[in-house]
Coordinates of C-alpha atoms and ligand atoms in Angstrom, one line a residue:
Chain V
M382 CA -73.6 -9.8 73.7
S383 CA -69.9 -9.6 73.2
K384 CA -68.4 -12.3 71.0
P385 CA -65.2 -13.9 72.3
R386 CA -62.3 -13.7 69.9
S387 CA -59.3 -15.8 69.4
I388 CA -55.9 -14.1 69.7
K389 CA -52.3 -15.2 69.1
L390 CA -49.4 -13.4 70.7
T391 CA -46.0 -14.0 72.2
V392 CA -45.3 -13.1 75.8
N393 CA -41.6 -13.2 76.9
G394 CA -40.8 -15.2 73.8
T395 CA -43.5 -17.9 74.3
A396 CA -46.3 -18.1 71.8
Y397 CA -49.9 -18.3 73.2
E398 CA -53.3 -18.7 71.6
H399 CA -56.4 -18.0 73.6
T400 CA -60.1 -17.1 73.2
V401 CA -61.0 -14.0 75.2
E402 CA -63.9 -11.7 75.8
P403 CA -63.2 -8.3 74.2
R404 CA -63.5 -6.5 77.5
L405 CA -60.7 -8.4 79.1
L406 CA -57.9 -6.0 80.0
L407 CA -54.4 -7.0 78.9
A408 CA -53.3 -6.8 82.6
D409 CA -56.0 -9.3 83.6
F410 CA -55.2 -11.6 80.7
L411 CA -51.5 -11.7 81.7
R412 CA -52.3 -12.3 85.4
N413 CA -55.4 -14.5 85.3
T414 CA -55.3 -16.3 82.0
L415 CA -51.5 -16.7 81.7
G416 CA -50.7 -16.7 85.4
L417 CA -48.0 -14.1 84.9
T418 CA -48.7 -12.3 88.2
G419 CA -45.5 -10.2 88.1
T420 CA -47.5 -7.5 86.3
H421 CA -49.4 -5.7 89.1
V422 CA -52.6 -3.8 89.0
G423 CA -53.1 -0.8 91.3
C424 CA -55.5 1.7 89.9
E425 CA -56.9 0.5 86.6
H426 CA -57.0 4.0 85.1
G427 CA -53.5 4.6 84.0
V428 CA -52.3 6.6 86.9
C429 CA -50.1 4.3 89.1
G430 CA -47.9 2.6 86.5
A431 CA -47.8 -0.7 88.3
C432 CA -49.2 -2.6 85.3
T433 CA -46.6 -1.2 82.8
V434 CA -45.4 -3.8 80.2
L435 CA -43.7 -3.6 76.9
V436 CA -45.8 -4.1 73.7
G437 CA -43.7 -4.3 70.6
G438 CA -40.9 -2.9 72.7
D439 CA -42.8 0.2 73.9
S440 CA -43.9 0.6 77.5
V441 CA -47.7 0.7 77.8
R442 CA -50.3 0.5 80.6
A443 CA -51.7 -3.0 80.5
C444 CA -54.8 -1.7 82.3
L445 CA -55.5 0.7 79.4
M446 CA -55.3 -1.9 76.6
F447 CA -57.6 -4.9 75.9
A448 CA -56.1 -8.3 75.3
V449 CA -57.8 -8.5 71.9
Q450 CA -55.8 -5.5 70.9
A451 CA -52.6 -7.4 71.5
D452 CA -53.4 -10.0 68.8
G453 CA -50.2 -10.6 66.9
C454 CA -48.1 -8.5 69.3
S455 CA -44.9 -9.4 71.1
I456 CA -45.2 -8.6 74.8
E457 CA -42.5 -8.4 77.6
T458 CA -43.4 -8.5 81.2
V459 CA -41.2 -8.4 84.3
E460 CA -40.9 -12.2 84.2
G461 CA -39.0 -11.8 80.9
L462 CA -36.3 -9.5 82.3
G463 CA -34.3 -12.0 84.2
S464 CA -34.7 -14.9 86.6
I465 CA -34.2 -15.0 90.4
A466 CA -31.0 -16.9 89.8
Q467 CA -29.9 -14.4 87.2
L468 CA -31.2 -10.9 87.5
N469 CA -30.7 -8.6 84.5
P470 CA -28.5 -5.5 85.0
L471 CA -31.4 -3.2 85.8
Q472 CA -32.9 -5.7 88.3
E473 CA -29.4 -6.1 89.8
A474 CA -29.0 -2.4 90.2
F475 CA -32.4 -2.2 91.9
R476 CA -31.2 -4.9 94.4
E477 CA -27.9 -3.2 94.9
H478 CA -29.3 0.3 95.5
H479 CA -32.3 -0.9 97.7
A480 CA -34.7 0.5 95.1
L481 CA -37.6 -1.5 96.4
Q482 CA -39.3 -2.2 99.7
C483 CA -42.7 -3.8 99.4
G484 CA -42.2 -4.4 95.7
F485 CA -45.6 -3.6 94.6
C486 CA -44.5 -0.8 92.2
T487 CA -41.3 -2.6 91.1
P488 CA -42.5 -4.5 88.0
G489 CA -43.9 -1.3 86.6
M490 CA -40.8 0.7 87.6
L491 CA -38.5 -1.9 85.9
M492 CA -40.5 -2.0 82.7
T493 CA -40.8 1.8 82.6
A494 CA -37.1 2.2 83.3
T495 CA -36.3 -0.3 80.5
D496 CA -38.1 1.8 77.9
M497 CA -36.9 5.2 79.4
I498 CA -33.2 4.2 79.3
R499 CA -33.6 3.2 75.6
K500 CA -35.5 6.4 74.6
Y501 CA -34.0 9.3 76.6
P502 CA -30.5 10.3 77.3
L503 CA -31.3 10.7 81.1
A504 CA -28.3 13.0 81.5
T505 CA -29.6 14.4 84.8
D506 CA -31.4 13.0 87.8
D507 CA -34.2 15.5 87.1
E508 CA -34.8 13.7 83.7
I509 CA -34.9 10.3 85.5
R510 CA -37.4 11.7 88.0
E511 CA -39.5 13.1 85.2
G512 CA -39.4 9.7 83.5
L513 CA -40.6 8.1 86.7
S514 CA -43.4 10.6 87.4
G515 CA -46.0 8.2 86.0
N516 CA -45.1 5.5 88.4
L517 CA -46.2 5.7 92.0
C518 CA -44.3 4.2 94.9
R519 CA -45.5 4.5 98.5
C520 CA -42.4 3.0 100.1
T521 CA -39.1 4.2 98.8
G522 CA -39.4 7.9 98.4
Y523 CA -38.0 7.3 94.8
E524 CA -34.4 8.3 95.7
H525 CA -33.0 4.8 95.5
I526 CA -34.9 4.0 92.3
V527 CA -33.3 7.1 90.8
Q528 CA -29.9 5.9 91.9
A529 CA -30.4 2.5 90.5
I530 CA -31.4 3.8 87.1
R531 CA -28.5 6.4 87.2
A532 CA -26.1 3.4 87.8
V533 CA -27.4 1.6 84.8
V534 CA -27.3 4.7 82.6
A535 CA -23.7 5.3 83.7
R536 CA -22.6 1.7 83.1
N537 CA -24.2 1.8 79.6
A538 CA -22.2 5.0 78.9
G539 CA -19.0 3.1 79.8
K540 CA -18.5 4.8 83.1
V541 CA -18.2 2.9 86.3
R542 CA -20.1 4.1 89.3
Chain F
M999 CA -63.6 -1.4 87.8
K1000 CA -64.1 -3.7 84.8
P1001 CA -65.7 -2.4 81.6
A1002 CA -69.2 -3.5 80.6
A1003 CA -69.3 -6.0 77.7
F1004 CA -69.0 -4.7 74.2
D1005 CA -68.5 -6.1 70.7
Y1006 CA -65.1 -5.4 69.2
I1007 CA -64.5 -4.6 65.6
V1008 CA -61.0 -4.2 64.2
A1009 CA -61.2 -1.8 61.2
D1010 CA -58.5 -2.5 58.6
S1011 CA -59.4 0.5 56.5
L1012 CA -61.0 3.9 56.9
E1013 CA -63.9 2.7 54.8
A1014 CA -64.4 -0.3 57.1
A1015 CA -64.3 1.9 60.2
V1016 CA -66.8 4.4 58.8
A1017 CA -69.1 1.6 57.8
A1018 CA -68.8 -0.1 61.2
L1019 CA -69.7 3.2 62.9
A1020 CA -72.6 3.9 60.6
G1021 CA -73.8 0.3 61.1
A1022 CA -73.8 0.7 64.9
G1023 CA -76.2 3.7 64.8
G1024 CA -74.6 5.8 67.6
E1025 CA -74.0 2.8 69.9
A1026 CA -70.3 2.6 68.9
K1027 CA -67.2 4.3 70.1
I1028 CA -63.9 4.6 68.3
I1029 CA -60.9 3.4 70.2
A1030 CA -57.5 4.9 69.2
G1031 CA -54.8 5.0 71.9
G1032 CA -57.4 4.2 74.6
Q1033 CA -55.7 6.4 77.1
S1034 CA -58.8 8.5 77.8
L1035 CA -61.4 6.1 76.7
V1036 CA -60.4 2.9 78.6
P1037 CA -60.3 4.7 82.0
M1038 CA -63.9 5.8 81.3
L1039 CA -64.9 2.2 80.3
N1040 CA -63.2 0.8 83.4
F1041 CA -65.2 3.2 85.6
R1042 CA -68.3 2.4 83.5
L1043 CA -68.8 6.1 82.8
L1044 CA -69.3 4.9 79.2
K1045 CA -70.9 1.7 78.1
P1046 CA -70.8 1.6 74.3
S1047 CA -72.1 -1.7 72.8
V1048 CA -69.4 -1.7 70.1
L1049 CA -65.8 -0.6 70.0
V1050 CA -64.3 0.2 66.6
D1051 CA -60.5 -0.2 66.8
I1052 CA -58.8 2.1 64.3
N1053 CA -55.2 1.2 65.4
R1054 CA -54.7 -1.2 62.5
I1055 CA -55.8 1.2 59.7
P1056 CA -52.7 1.7 57.6
G1057 CA -51.7 5.2 56.7
L1058 CA -53.2 7.1 59.6
A1059 CA -50.0 7.7 61.5
F1060 CA -47.7 10.1 59.7
I1061 CA -46.0 13.5 59.9
K1062 CA -45.9 15.0 56.4
E1063 CA -44.2 18.2 55.5
S1064 CA -45.4 20.3 52.6
E1065 CA -44.3 23.8 51.5
K1066 CA -46.5 25.7 53.9
T1067 CA -48.0 23.1 56.2
I1068 CA -47.3 20.1 58.4
E1069 CA -49.9 17.4 58.3
V1070 CA -50.2 15.0 61.1
G1071 CA -52.2 11.8 60.8
A1072 CA -54.9 11.2 63.5
L1073 CA -53.2 8.0 64.7
T1074 CA -49.8 9.6 65.3
R1075 CA -48.7 8.8 68.8
H1076 CA -47.8 11.6 71.2
H1077 CA -44.2 10.1 71.5
Q1078 CA -43.8 10.3 67.7
I1079 CA -44.7 14.0 67.7
E1080 CA -42.5 14.6 70.7
T1081 CA -39.4 13.2 68.9
S1082 CA -40.1 14.2 65.3
P1083 CA -37.3 16.3 63.8
V1084 CA -39.9 17.8 61.4
I1085 CA -41.9 19.0 64.3
A1086 CA -38.8 20.2 66.2
K1087 CA -37.8 22.3 63.1
H1088 CA -41.1 23.8 62.0
L1089 CA -43.4 23.6 65.1
P1090 CA -41.1 23.5 68.1
V1091 CA -43.8 24.8 70.4
L1092 CA -45.8 21.6 69.6
G1093 CA -42.8 19.4 70.3
C1094 CA -42.2 21.2 73.6
A1095 CA -45.9 20.8 74.6
M1096 CA -45.7 17.1 74.1
T1097 CA -43.2 16.6 76.9
H1098 CA -45.9 17.9 79.2
V1099 CA -48.5 15.4 78.1
A1100 CA -48.7 12.5 80.5
H1101 CA -45.9 10.0 80.8
L1102 CA -43.9 7.9 78.3
A1103 CA -46.1 4.8 78.6
I1104 CA -49.2 6.9 77.9
R1105 CA -47.4 8.9 75.1
N1106 CA -46.5 5.6 73.5
R1107 CA -50.2 4.9 73.0
G1108 CA -52.1 8.2 73.0
T1109 CA -52.8 9.8 69.7
I1110 CA -53.3 13.3 68.5
G1111 CA -56.7 12.5 67.0
G1112 CA -57.9 11.0 70.3
S1113 CA -56.7 13.9 72.3
L1114 CA -58.4 16.5 70.1
S1115 CA -61.6 14.4 69.9
H1116 CA -61.7 13.9 73.7
A1117 CA -61.0 17.6 74.3
D1118 CA -60.2 17.5 78.0
P1119 CA -60.5 21.1 79.3
A1120 CA -56.9 20.9 80.6
A1121 CA -55.2 19.1 77.7
E1122 CA -52.3 20.5 75.8
L1123 CA -53.0 19.4 72.2
P1124 CA -56.4 21.2 71.8
M1125 CA -54.6 24.4 73.0
L1126 CA -51.8 23.9 70.4
A1127 CA -54.3 23.2 67.6
L1128 CA -56.0 26.5 68.5
L1129 CA -52.8 28.4 68.9
L1130 CA -51.4 27.3 65.5
D1131 CA -54.6 27.8 63.6
A1132 CA -54.8 24.1 62.7
S1133 CA -57.6 22.5 60.9
L1134 CA -59.0 18.9 61.3
E1135 CA -60.0 16.6 58.5
I1136 CA -63.0 14.5 59.3
A1137 CA -64.4 11.5 57.4
S1138 CA -67.8 9.9 57.7
A1139 CA -70.3 7.8 55.7
S1140 CA -71.6 11.1 54.2
G1141 CA -68.1 12.3 52.9
R1142 CA -65.3 14.4 54.1
R1143 CA -65.1 17.8 55.7
T1144 CA -62.6 20.2 57.2
V1145 CA -63.1 22.1 60.4
A1146 CA -60.9 24.9 61.8
A1147 CA -59.7 24.2 65.3
R1148 CA -61.3 27.5 66.4
D1149 CA -64.7 26.0 65.5
F1150 CA -64.1 22.5 66.7
F1151 CA -64.0 22.8 70.5
L1152 CA -67.6 23.4 71.7
A1153 CA -67.7 22.7 75.4
A1154 CA -65.9 20.6 78.0
L1155 CA -65.3 17.1 76.4
T1156 CA -67.6 18.2 73.5
V1157 CA -66.4 18.8 69.9
D1158 CA -67.9 19.2 66.5
L1159 CA -68.1 15.5 65.7
N1160 CA -71.2 13.6 65.0
D1161 CA -71.7 9.9 65.6
G1162 CA -69.9 8.1 62.8
D1163 CA -67.3 10.9 62.3
I1164 CA -63.6 10.0 62.3
V1165 CA -60.8 12.5 62.5
T1166 CA -58.3 11.5 60.0
G1167 CA -55.7 14.2 60.2
I1168 CA -54.7 17.6 61.5
T1169 CA -53.0 20.3 59.3
F1170 CA -50.8 22.9 60.9
P1171 CA -49.6 25.9 59.0
K1172 CA -45.8 26.2 59.5
L1173 CA -44.7 29.1 61.7
P1174 CA -43.8 32.2 59.6
A1175 CA -40.2 33.5 59.5
K1176 CA -39.1 35.7 62.5
T1177 CA -41.5 33.9 64.8
G1178 CA -40.6 33.0 68.4
W1179 CA -42.6 30.8 70.7
G1180 CA -43.2 30.2 74.4
F1181 CA -44.9 27.4 76.3
E1182 CA -45.5 27.6 80.1
E1183 CA -47.4 25.1 82.2
V1184 CA -48.1 24.6 85.9
A1185 CA -49.2 21.1 86.9
R1186 CA -49.1 19.4 90.3
R1187 CA -46.6 16.8 89.1
S1188 CA -44.8 16.4 85.9
G1189 CA -47.1 14.7 83.4
D1190 CA -50.3 15.6 85.2
F1191 CA -53.0 17.6 83.4
A1192 CA -52.3 21.3 83.6
L1193 CA -53.7 23.5 86.3
A1194 CA -53.2 26.1 83.7
A1195 CA -50.9 26.4 80.6
V1196 CA -50.3 29.1 78.0
A1197 CA -48.6 28.9 74.6
A1198 CA -47.7 31.9 72.5
T1199 CA -46.1 32.8 69.2
L1200 CA -44.9 36.3 68.2
T1201 CA -44.0 37.1 64.7
L1202 CA -41.8 40.2 64.3
S1203 CA -41.5 42.8 61.6
G1204 CA -39.2 45.8 61.8
G1205 CA -38.6 45.4 65.5
A1206 CA -42.3 45.3 66.4
I1207 CA -44.8 42.5 66.8
A1208 CA -46.6 41.9 63.5
Q1209 CA -48.7 39.0 64.7
A1210 CA -49.3 37.7 68.3
R1211 CA -51.0 34.5 69.2
I1212 CA -51.8 33.4 72.7
A1213 CA -53.7 30.3 73.6
M1214 CA -54.6 28.9 77.1
T1215 CA -55.9 25.6 78.6
G1216 CA -57.1 24.6 82.0
V1217 CA -58.8 27.9 82.6
G1218 CA -62.3 27.3 81.1
P1219 CA -64.4 24.5 79.5
T1220 CA -62.4 24.7 76.2
P1221 CA -59.0 26.0 75.2
R1222 CA -59.2 29.7 74.2
R1223 CA -57.3 32.4 72.5
A1224 CA -56.5 35.7 74.4
G1225 CA -57.8 37.8 71.6
D1226 CA -57.6 41.2 73.3
A1227 CA -54.1 40.6 74.6
E1228 CA -53.1 39.6 71.0
A1229 CA -54.6 42.8 69.7
L1230 CA -52.8 44.9 72.3
L1231 CA -49.4 43.4 71.4
T1232 CA -49.8 43.9 67.7
G1233 CA -47.7 46.7 66.2
K1234 CA -45.6 47.2 69.4
P1235 CA -42.2 46.1 70.6
L1236 CA -42.4 44.0 73.8
G1237 CA -41.4 45.7 77.1
P1238 CA -42.1 45.3 80.8
D1239 CA -45.1 47.6 80.7
L1240 CA -46.7 45.7 77.8
I1241 CA -46.1 42.4 79.5
E1242 CA -47.9 43.7 82.6
A1243 CA -50.8 44.9 80.5
V1244 CA -51.0 41.4 78.9
I1245 CA -51.1 39.8 82.3
K1246 CA -53.9 42.0 83.4
L1247 CA -55.9 41.5 80.3
V1248 CA -55.6 37.7 80.4
R1249 CA -56.6 37.6 84.1
A1250 CA -59.7 39.8 83.3
G1251 CA -60.6 37.6 80.4
V1252 CA -60.7 34.1 81.8
E1253 CA -63.4 32.5 83.9
P1254 CA -61.8 29.3 85.4
E1255 CA -63.6 27.0 87.7
S1256 CA -62.6 25.7 91.2
D1257 CA -62.1 22.0 91.6
L1258 CA -60.1 19.6 93.7
H1259 CA -56.8 20.6 92.2
A1260 CA -57.0 24.4 92.3
S1261 CA -59.3 27.3 93.0
A1262 CA -60.6 29.6 90.3
D1263 CA -58.6 32.5 91.7
Y1264 CA -55.3 30.5 91.6
R1265 CA -56.0 29.4 88.0
R1266 CA -56.8 33.0 87.0
H1267 CA -53.5 34.1 88.7
L1268 CA -51.6 31.4 86.8
A1269 CA -53.1 32.2 83.5
G1270 CA -51.8 35.8 83.7
A1271 CA -48.4 34.8 85.1
L1272 CA -47.9 32.1 82.5
A1273 CA -49.1 34.3 79.6
G1274 CA -46.5 36.9 80.7
R1275 CA -43.7 34.3 80.7
A1276 CA -44.8 32.7 77.4
V1277 CA -44.9 36.1 75.6
A1278 CA -41.5 37.1 77.0
A1279 CA -40.0 33.8 75.9
A1280 CA -41.5 34.1 72.5
W1281 CA -40.1 37.6 72.2
R1282 CA -36.6 36.4 73.1
R1283 CA -36.8 33.5 70.7
A1284 CA -38.1 35.7 67.9
Q1285 CA -34.8 37.6 68.2
G1286 CA -32.8 34.5 67.9
K1287 CA -32.0 34.3 71.6
T1288 CA -32.6 31.3 73.8
A1289 CA -35.7 31.6 75.9
Ligands
FAD2630 C1 -52.5 9.0 83.7 C2 -52.8 9.8 82.5 C3 -52.3 11.1 82.4 C4 -52.7 11.9 81.3 N1 -52.2 13.2 81.3 C5 -52.5 13.9 80.2 C6 -51.9 15.3 80.1 O1 -51.2 15.8 81.0 N2 -52.3 16.0 79.1 C7 -53.1 15.5 78.1 O2 -53.4 16.2 77.1 N3 -53.6 14.3 78.1 C8 -53.3 13.5 79.1 N4 -53.8 12.2 79.2 C9 -54.7 11.7 78.1 C10 -53.9 11.2 76.9 O3 -53.2 12.3 76.2 C11 -54.8 10.6 75.8 O4 -53.9 9.9 75.0 C12 -55.6 11.4 74.9 O5 -56.4 12.3 75.6 C13 -56.6 10.6 74.1 O6 -56.0 10.0 73.0 P1 -56.2 8.5 72.7 O7 -55.6 8.2 71.4 O8 -55.7 7.7 73.8 O9 -57.8 8.4 72.6 P2 -58.9 7.3 73.1 O10 -58.8 7.2 74.5 O11 -58.7 6.1 72.3 O12 -60.2 8.1 72.7 C14 -60.6 9.3 73.3 C15 -61.9 9.7 72.7 O13 -61.8 10.2 71.4 C16 -62.5 9.4 70.4 N5 -61.6 9.3 69.3 C17 -60.3 8.8 69.3 N6 -59.7 8.9 68.1 C18 -60.6 9.4 67.3 C19 -60.6 9.8 65.9 N7 -59.6 9.6 65.1 N8 -61.8 10.4 65.4 C20 -62.8 10.6 66.2 N9 -62.9 10.3 67.5 C21 -61.8 9.7 68.1 C22 -62.8 8.1 71.2 O14 -64.0 7.6 70.7 C23 -63.0 8.6 72.6 O15 -64.2 9.2 72.8 C24 -53.5 11.4 80.3 C25 -53.9 10.1 80.3 C26 -53.6 9.3 81.4 C27 -54.2 7.9 81.5
FES2631 S1 -53.1 -0.4 87.2 FE1 -52.5 0.4 85.2 S2 -51.7 2.3 85.7 FE2 -52.4 1.7 87.6
FES2632 S1 -41.6 -0.4 96.9 FE1 -43.6 -0.4 97.8 S2 -44.7 0.8 96.4 FE2 -42.7 1.0 95.7

């Protein structure tokens, strides 16, 4: 028996209250319960990075956390970054630099990059590559993703590129 | 790829966690960062009937400096250790090692207590605990005990913890003065588990090595110290011949296994090469040079 539990949390600024089974992964809660299918699920064991979201501002694997653990937390998913009409600067850089093809890895790349840009100086492309090493992309060869992130880091530092 | 059903208990104190574990009679698992446990639950390699979540216990995530030691709470996240100025100052080899543990999103969740308790044969933190002569504080319904890292790691994924035990903290002695360190790892990709890694410290006195410590991971079921290489180094200044001798001794002393990622021979080769580099870097740093 596993008793369902009631949780309260905010996702992209909206408050939600739901009753969930303890074994429900945060990724499945976001996708299936809330219908926020921007968060993708590739491997379900922490390796591909597609499910990366921000919990309390920190990037985490939504496949390695249970929804019940997010009780009281504030979560951001790719849907919270910008809208199709108004991309945020990181999304805009991804568009501009052709940093996606099929788009499967993109939500995880964007959420990872959001946290990375905040936490590391990313002074070199090697550092950006290292930061992306936990996110797999089958399409782009990563080069354009590195360029997009580089552009955002440069813009934040006040340099135009 | 979904976990089997379990009951979920959020412990709000250490006492509550200990009681919940004792009450479940061996059917419960602690969940800390979940970065090793949840993959095993998703694969149904483990099907505990109860998960006891220790993430909300106050006071288990800290890095505390005392005169001779640095104490790290079991719930301290990898990323906190990676970026701690206290660790950078007093245990720089630990700070360096953390950048090799997985990726930011995993370091944001994964905890030192979880990594040591899980004891993956290729993990960095067990090696560092062994290198630095750390000890673990453990609480259970029957009281508290302290276990030296050298007695803690028993076999692959097996440590000196009984059902109902919770690691609460890890105490590291500070590095002595005139100590240099080295950390060397080879992994297939940045953030992957090590094929092999070696960490070393050398403490100098009068131009010679007064104390040498060398620890390895990825080359056996548990992390291990290279005792004979440490003994060989003691009392001598480091030079090319001595480094060669260390490399040979380390290669002769390890018994790695072959798996998908690397052959036993390659791992043995790496252990020697990385030990040579780690010792050389420690020697340079001990003399105040950059490694
Ligand atoms: C893609 C990926 C790559 C990784 N790469 C690396 C790597 O390169 N190097 C590396 O070292 N690790 C790596 N890890 C593992 C990561 O470091 C984990 O965080 C760590 O091994 C476990 O810590 P945790 O807090 O997540 O523990 P959990 O997953 O929560 O628990 C692990 C085990 O320890 C027990 N446990 C947890 N806390 C305690 C406690 N306080 N007392 C007693 N028992 C406890 C649990 O019951 C469980 O059995 C990787 C993980 C992933 C998903
Ligand atoms: S689905 Fe979570 S990391 Fe792959
Ligand atoms: S764009 Fe297709 S996986 Fe990255």
